[in-house]
Amino acid sequence: MSEAISNKAARRARVLAMLDTLQARYPLAFARHRPALAIGISDAIAAANPDLNRADLGTAMSLHCASVTYLRSVAYGPRRVDLYGQPGEAPTDDARQHAVQRLTAMLARRDGKLMPAPAVTPEVAQPVPAPAPKASGINAAKPRLSLKRNAA
Protein backbone atom coordinates (compact mmCIF):
# COMPACT_ATOMS: atom_id res chain seq x y z
CA MET A 1 0.00 0.00 0.00
CA SER A 2 2.84 2.40 0.79
CA GLU A 3 4.21 1.75 -2.71
CA ALA A 4 0.92 2.93 -4.20
CA ILE A 5 1.06 6.06 -2.07
CA SER A 6 4.64 6.78 -3.09
CA ASN A 7 3.75 6.22 -6.77
CA LYS A 8 0.82 8.60 -6.42
CA ALA A 9 3.01 11.21 -4.73
CA ALA A 10 5.68 10.82 -7.42
CA ARG A 11 3.10 11.21 -10.19
CA ARG A 12 1.66 14.31 -8.51
CA ALA A 13 5.15 15.80 -8.25
CA ARG A 14 5.79 15.09 -11.94
CA VAL A 15 2.49 16.68 -12.98
CA LEU A 16 3.14 19.80 -10.90
CA ALA A 17 6.64 19.99 -12.40
CA MET A 18 5.04 19.68 -15.85
CA LEU A 19 2.77 22.65 -15.08
CA ASP A 20 5.82 24.65 -13.98
CA THR A 21 7.56 23.71 -17.24
CA LEU A 22 4.55 24.78 -19.31
CA GLN A 23 4.35 28.09 -17.45
CA ALA A 24 8.05 28.70 -18.04
CA ARG A 25 7.97 27.81 -21.75
CA TYR A 26 4.61 29.41 -22.58
CA PRO A 27 4.03 32.18 -20.02
CA LEU A 28 1.26 33.91 -21.99
CA ALA A 29 -0.79 30.75 -22.53
CA PHE A 30 -0.29 29.45 -19.00
CA ALA A 31 -0.57 32.79 -17.25
CA ARG A 32 -1.87 33.16 -13.72
CA HIS A 33 -5.30 34.32 -14.96
CA ARG A 34 -5.54 31.12 -17.06
CA PRO A 35 -6.96 32.21 -20.41
CA ALA A 36 -9.04 29.76 -22.43
CA LEU A 37 -6.65 27.71 -24.55
CA ALA A 38 -7.02 26.95 -28.25
CA ILE A 39 -8.58 23.62 -29.16
CA GLY A 40 -5.89 20.97 -29.72
CA ILE A 41 -3.18 22.94 -27.93
CA SER A 42 -1.90 19.84 -26.11
CA ASP A 43 -1.07 18.26 -29.50
CA ALA A 44 0.83 21.42 -30.46
CA ILE A 45 2.73 21.31 -27.15
CA ALA A 46 3.60 17.63 -27.63
CA ALA A 47 4.77 18.24 -31.21
CA ALA A 48 6.93 21.21 -30.20
CA ASN A 49 8.31 19.46 -27.10
CA PRO A 50 9.11 15.78 -27.74
CA ASP A 51 11.05 15.70 -24.46
CA LEU A 52 7.83 16.01 -22.42
CA ASN A 53 6.12 12.88 -21.09
CA ARG A 54 2.82 12.59 -22.94
CA ALA A 55 0.87 11.06 -20.01
CA ASP A 56 2.07 13.71 -17.56
CA LEU A 57 1.29 16.40 -20.12
CA GLY A 58 -2.28 15.12 -20.46
CA THR A 59 -2.78 15.02 -16.70
CA ALA A 60 -1.27 18.50 -16.30
CA MET A 61 -3.57 19.87 -19.01
CA SER A 62 -6.59 18.24 -17.35
CA LEU A 63 -5.64 19.76 -14.02
CA HIS A 64 -5.08 23.18 -15.58
CA CYS A 65 -8.35 23.14 -17.52
CA ALA A 66 -10.42 21.94 -14.55
CA SER A 67 -9.69 25.00 -12.42
CA VAL A 68 -12.36 27.54 -11.56
CA THR A 69 -10.30 30.34 -13.12
CA TYR A 70 -9.91 28.48 -16.42
CA LEU A 71 -13.59 27.53 -16.58
CA ARG A 72 -14.53 31.17 -16.01
CA SER A 73 -12.28 32.15 -18.91
CA VAL A 74 -14.04 29.66 -21.18
CA ALA A 75 -17.50 30.67 -19.96
CA TYR A 76 -17.06 34.44 -20.00
CA GLY A 77 -13.82 35.22 -21.83
CA PRO A 78 -13.84 36.73 -25.32
CA ARG A 79 -11.33 34.46 -27.12
CA ARG A 80 -9.12 31.41 -26.76
CA VAL A 81 -5.34 31.89 -27.03
CA ASP A 82 -2.57 29.93 -28.73
CA LEU A 83 0.75 28.94 -27.14
CA TYR A 84 2.12 32.45 -27.54
CA GLY A 85 -0.92 34.28 -26.15
CA GLN A 86 -2.26 35.33 -29.54
CA PRO A 87 -6.07 35.50 -29.61
CA GLY A 88 -7.83 32.88 -31.67
CA GLU A 89 -11.41 31.76 -32.06
CA ALA A 90 -14.08 32.46 -29.47
CA PRO A 91 -15.33 29.54 -27.36
CA THR A 92 -18.42 27.95 -28.86
CA ASP A 93 -21.80 28.27 -27.17
CA ASP A 94 -21.62 24.58 -26.26
CA ALA A 95 -18.19 25.06 -24.66
CA ARG A 96 -19.45 28.07 -22.73
CA GLN A 97 -22.54 26.20 -21.55
CA HIS A 98 -20.44 23.19 -20.50
CA ALA A 99 -18.05 25.47 -18.58
CA VAL A 100 -20.95 27.16 -16.78
CA GLN A 101 -22.41 23.76 -15.82
CA ARG A 102 -19.07 22.55 -14.46
CA LEU A 103 -18.55 25.82 -12.60
CA THR A 104 -22.00 25.62 -11.06
CA ALA A 105 -21.42 22.05 -9.92
CA MET A 106 -17.94 22.79 -8.58
CA LEU A 107 -19.03 25.86 -6.65
CA ALA A 108 -22.08 24.07 -5.24
CA ARG A 109 -19.86 21.22 -4.00
CA ARG A 110 -17.34 23.67 -2.59
CA ASP A 111 -20.00 25.75 -0.86
CA GLY A 112 -21.61 22.62 0.51
CA LYS A 113 -18.32 21.58 2.07
CA LEU A 114 -17.77 25.00 3.59
CA MET A 115 -21.21 25.24 5.16
CA PRO A 116 -21.32 24.44 8.85
CA ALA A 117 -22.88 21.18 9.82
CA PRO A 118 -26.52 21.48 10.88
CA ALA A 119 -26.98 22.03 14.58
CA VAL A 120 -28.03 18.76 16.10
CA THR A 121 -28.72 18.55 19.78
CA PRO A 122 -27.37 15.26 20.96
CA GLU A 123 -29.62 13.21 23.12
CA VAL A 124 -28.11 12.93 26.54
CA ALA A 125 -28.21 9.38 27.77
CA GLN A 126 -30.00 9.05 31.07
CA PRO A 127 -28.02 7.14 33.67
CA VAL A 128 -29.33 3.68 34.31
CA PRO A 129 -30.18 3.17 38.01
CA ALA A 130 -28.04 0.63 39.76
CA PRO A 131 -29.87 -2.61 40.52
CA ALA A 132 -30.88 -3.21 44.13
CA PRO A 133 -28.64 -5.63 45.97
CA LYS A 134 -29.96 -9.15 46.02
CA ALA A 135 -30.66 -10.84 49.29
CA SER A 136 -29.12 -14.23 49.77
CA GLY A 137 -30.00 -17.23 51.89
CA ILE A 138 -32.92 -19.58 52.30
CA ASN A 139 -35.49 -16.97 53.19
CA ALA A 140 -34.14 -14.30 50.85
CA ALA A 141 -37.58 -13.55 49.50
CA LYS A 142 -39.03 -12.83 52.98
CA PRO A 143 -38.19 -9.58 54.71
CA ARG A 144 -36.52 -9.96 58.10
CA LEU A 145 -38.14 -8.56 61.17
CA SER A 146 -36.20 -7.71 64.21
CA LEU A 147 -37.77 -8.15 67.63
CA LYS A 148 -35.03 -6.40 69.44
CA ARG A 149 -35.84 -3.14 71.09
CA ASN A 150 -33.82 -0.15 70.40
CA ALA A 151 -32.06 1.00 73.50
CA ALA A 152 -33.06 4.50 74.20
PDB file of C-alpha atoms in Angstrom, residues 34-141:
ATOM      1  CA  ARG A  34      -5.540  31.119 -17.065  1.00  0.00           C
ATOM      2  CA  PRO A  35      -6.961  32.213 -20.414  1.00  0.00           C
ATOM      3  CA  ALA A  36      -9.041  29.763 -22.429  1.00  0.00           C
ATOM      4  CA  LEU A  37      -6.648  27.710 -24.548  1.00  0.00           C
ATOM      5  CA  ALA A  38      -7.022  26.955 -28.250  1.00  0.00           C
ATOM      6  CA  ILE A  39      -8.578  23.623 -29.163  1.00  0.00           C
ATOM      7  CA  GLY A  40      -5.885  20.973 -29.716  1.00  0.00           C
ATOM      8  CA  ILE A  41      -3.181  22.937 -27.926  1.00  0.00           C
ATOM      9  CA  SER A  42      -1.903  19.842 -26.109  1.00  0.00           C
ATOM     10  CA  ASP A  43      -1.072  18.265 -29.497  1.00  0.00           C
ATOM     11  CA  ALA A  44       0.826  21.421 -30.457  1.00  0.00           C
ATOM     12  CA  ILE A  45       2.728  21.312 -27.153  1.00  0.00           C
ATOM     13  CA  ALA A  46       3.600  17.630 -27.627  1.00  0.00           C
ATOM     14  CA  ALA A  47       4.766  18.244 -31.214  1.00  0.00           C
ATOM     15  CA  ALA A  48       6.927  21.207 -30.200  1.00  0.00           C
ATOM     16  CA  ASN A  49       8.312  19.458 -27.102  1.00  0.00           C
ATOM     17  CA  PRO A  50       9.106  15.783 -27.744  1.00  0.00           C
ATOM     18  CA  ASP A  51      11.051  15.697 -24.465  1.00  0.00           C
ATOM     19  CA  LEU A  52       7.828  16.006 -22.424  1.00  0.00           C
ATOM     20  CA  ASN A  53       6.118  12.880 -21.088  1.00  0.00           C
ATOM     21  CA  ARG A  54       2.817  12.588 -22.944  1.00  0.00           C
ATOM     22  CA  ALA A  55       0.872  11.056 -20.010  1.00  0.00           C
ATOM     23  CA  ASP A  56       2.068  13.708 -17.562  1.00  0.00           C
ATOM     24  CA  LEU A  57       1.286  16.404 -20.119  1.00  0.00           C
ATOM     25  CA  GLY A  58      -2.281  15.122 -20.458  1.00  0.00           C
ATOM     26  CA  THR A  59      -2.776  15.022 -16.700  1.00  0.00           C
ATOM     27  CA  ALA A  60      -1.273  18.498 -16.300  1.00  0.00           C
ATOM     28  CA  MET A  61      -3.569  19.868 -19.006  1.00  0.00           C
ATOM     29  CA  SER A  62      -6.585  18.242 -17.352  1.00  0.00           C
ATOM     30  CA  LEU A  63      -5.640  19.756 -14.020  1.00  0.00           C
ATOM     31  CA  HIS A  64      -5.079  23.183 -15.580  1.00  0.00           C
ATOM     32  CA  CYS A  65      -8.348  23.140 -17.522  1.00  0.00           C
ATOM     33  CA  ALA A  66     -10.422  21.941 -14.553  1.00  0.00           C
ATOM     34  CA  SER A  67      -9.686  24.999 -12.421  1.00  0.00           C
ATOM     35  CA  VAL A  68     -12.358  27.537 -11.560  1.00  0.00           C
ATOM     36  CA  THR A  69     -10.304  30.340 -13.124  1.00  0.00           C
ATOM     37  CA  TYR A  70      -9.907  28.481 -16.419  1.00  0.00           C
ATOM     38  CA  LEU A  71     -13.592  27.531 -16.582  1.00  0.00           C
ATOM     39  CA  ARG A  72     -14.529  31.171 -16.006  1.00  0.00           C
ATOM     40  CA  SER A  73     -12.275  32.146 -18.913  1.00  0.00           C
ATOM     41  CA  VAL A  74     -14.045  29.659 -21.176  1.00  0.00           C
ATOM     42  CA  ALA A  75     -17.504  30.667 -19.958  1.00  0.00           C
ATOM     43  CA  TYR A  76     -17.065  34.443 -20.002  1.00  0.00           C
ATOM     44  CA  GLY A  77     -13.818  35.219 -21.829  1.00  0.00           C
ATOM     45  CA  PRO A  78     -13.835  36.729 -25.318  1.00  0.00           C
ATOM     46  CA  ARG A  79     -11.328  34.457 -27.120  1.00  0.00           C
ATOM     47  CA  ARG A  80      -9.116  31.413 -26.761  1.00  0.00           C
ATOM     48  CA  VAL A  81      -5.343  31.888 -27.030  1.00  0.00           C
ATOM     49  CA  ASP A  82      -2.573  29.928 -28.729  1.00  0.00           C
ATOM     50  CA  LEU A  83       0.751  28.937 -27.142  1.00  0.00           C
ATOM     51  CA  TYR A  84       2.122  32.452 -27.537  1.00  0.00           C
ATOM     52  CA  GLY A  85      -0.916  34.276 -26.153  1.00  0.00           C
ATOM     53  CA  GLN A  86      -2.255  35.334 -29.541  1.00  0.00           C
ATOM     54  CA  PRO A  87      -6.073  35.502 -29.606  1.00  0.00           C
ATOM     55  CA  GLY A  88      -7.829  32.882 -31.674  1.00  0.00           C
ATOM     56  CA  GLU A  89     -11.412  31.764 -32.061  1.00  0.00           C
ATOM     57  CA  ALA A  90     -14.079  32.460 -29.466  1.00  0.00           C
ATOM     58  CA  PRO A  91     -15.327  29.543 -27.356  1.00  0.00           C
ATOM     59  CA  THR A  92     -18.422  27.947 -28.864  1.00  0.00           C
ATOM     60  CA  ASP A  93     -21.795  28.273 -27.172  1.00  0.00           C
ATOM     61  CA  ASP A  94     -21.621  24.576 -26.255  1.00  0.00           C
ATOM     62  CA  ALA A  95     -18.189  25.062 -24.661  1.00  0.00           C
ATOM     63  CA  ARG A  96     -19.448  28.075 -22.727  1.00  0.00           C
ATOM     64  CA  GLN A  97     -22.537  26.197 -21.553  1.00  0.00           C
ATOM     65  CA  HIS A  98     -20.445  23.192 -20.498  1.00  0.00           C
ATOM     66  CA  ALA A  99     -18.050  25.465 -18.583  1.00  0.00           C
ATOM     67  CA  VAL A 100     -20.951  27.158 -16.784  1.00  0.00           C
ATOM     68  CA  GLN A 101     -22.411  23.763 -15.824  1.00  0.00           C
ATOM     69  CA  ARG A 102     -19.067  22.548 -14.461  1.00  0.00           C
ATOM     70  CA  LEU A 103     -18.546  25.820 -12.602  1.00  0.00           C
ATOM     71  CA  THR A 104     -21.997  25.623 -11.056  1.00  0.00           C
ATOM     72  CA  ALA A 105     -21.424  22.052  -9.921  1.00  0.00           C
ATOM     73  CA  MET A 106     -17.939  22.795  -8.575  1.00  0.00           C
ATOM     74  CA  LEU A 107     -19.030  25.859  -6.648  1.00  0.00           C
ATOM     75  CA  ALA A 108     -22.075  24.066  -5.242  1.00  0.00           C
ATOM     76  CA  ARG A 109     -19.865  21.222  -3.996  1.00  0.00           C
ATOM     77  CA  ARG A 110     -17.345  23.669  -2.589  1.00  0.00           C
ATOM     78  CA  ASP A 111     -20.001  25.753  -0.859  1.00  0.00           C
ATOM     79  CA  GLY A 112     -21.614  22.621   0.513  1.00  0.00           C
ATOM     80  CA  LYS A 113     -18.320  21.578   2.066  1.00  0.00           C
ATOM     81  CA  LEU A 114     -17.769  25.000   3.587  1.00  0.00           C
ATOM     82  CA  MET A 115     -21.208  25.237   5.160  1.00  0.00           C
ATOM     83  CA  PRO A 116     -21.317  24.440   8.853  1.00  0.00           C
ATOM     84  CA  ALA A 117     -22.881  21.177   9.823  1.00  0.00           C
ATOM     85  CA  PRO A 118     -26.520  21.476  10.882  1.00  0.00           C
ATOM     86  CA  ALA A 119     -26.975  22.033  14.576  1.00  0.00           C
ATOM     87  CA  VAL A 120     -28.030  18.755  16.096  1.00  0.00           C
ATOM     88  CA  THR A 121     -28.723  18.546  19.778  1.00  0.00           C
ATOM     89  CA  PRO A 122     -27.367  15.260  20.955  1.00  0.00           C
ATOM     90  CA  GLU A 123     -29.618  13.210  23.119  1.00  0.00           C
ATOM     91  CA  VAL A 124     -28.114  12.932  26.538  1.00  0.00           C
ATOM     92  CA  ALA A 125     -28.213   9.382  27.774  1.00  0.00           C
ATOM     93  CA  GLN A 126     -29.997   9.054  31.072  1.00  0.00           C
ATOM     94  CA  PRO A 127     -28.023   7.138  33.671  1.00  0.00           C
ATOM     95  CA  VAL A 128     -29.331   3.677  34.312  1.00  0.00           C
ATOM     96  CA  PRO A 129     -30.178   3.174  38.006  1.00  0.00           C
ATOM     97  CA  ALA A 130     -28.044   0.626  39.763  1.00  0.00           C
ATOM     98  CA  PRO A 131     -29.870  -2.612  40.516  1.00  0.00           C
ATOM     99  CA  ALA A 132     -30.883  -3.212  44.128  1.00  0.00           C
ATOM    100  CA  PRO A 133     -28.640  -5.629  45.969  1.00  0.00           C
ATOM    101  CA  LYS A 134     -29.960  -9.147  46.025  1.00  0.00           C
ATOM    102  CA  ALA A 135     -30.660 -10.840  49.290  1.00  0.00           C
ATOM    103  CA  SER A 136     -29.123 -14.227  49.771  1.00  0.00           C
ATOM    104  CA  GLY A 137     -29.995 -17.225  51.892  1.00  0.00           C
ATOM    105  CA  ILE A 138     -32.916 -19.583  52.299  1.00  0.00           C
ATOM    106  CA  ASN A 139     -35.489 -16.972  53.189  1.00  0.00           C
ATOM    107  CA  ALA A 140     -34.144 -14.300  50.855  1.00  0.00           C
ATOM    108  CA  ALA A 141     -37.584 -13.553  49.495  1.00  0.00           C
TER     109      ALA A 141
END
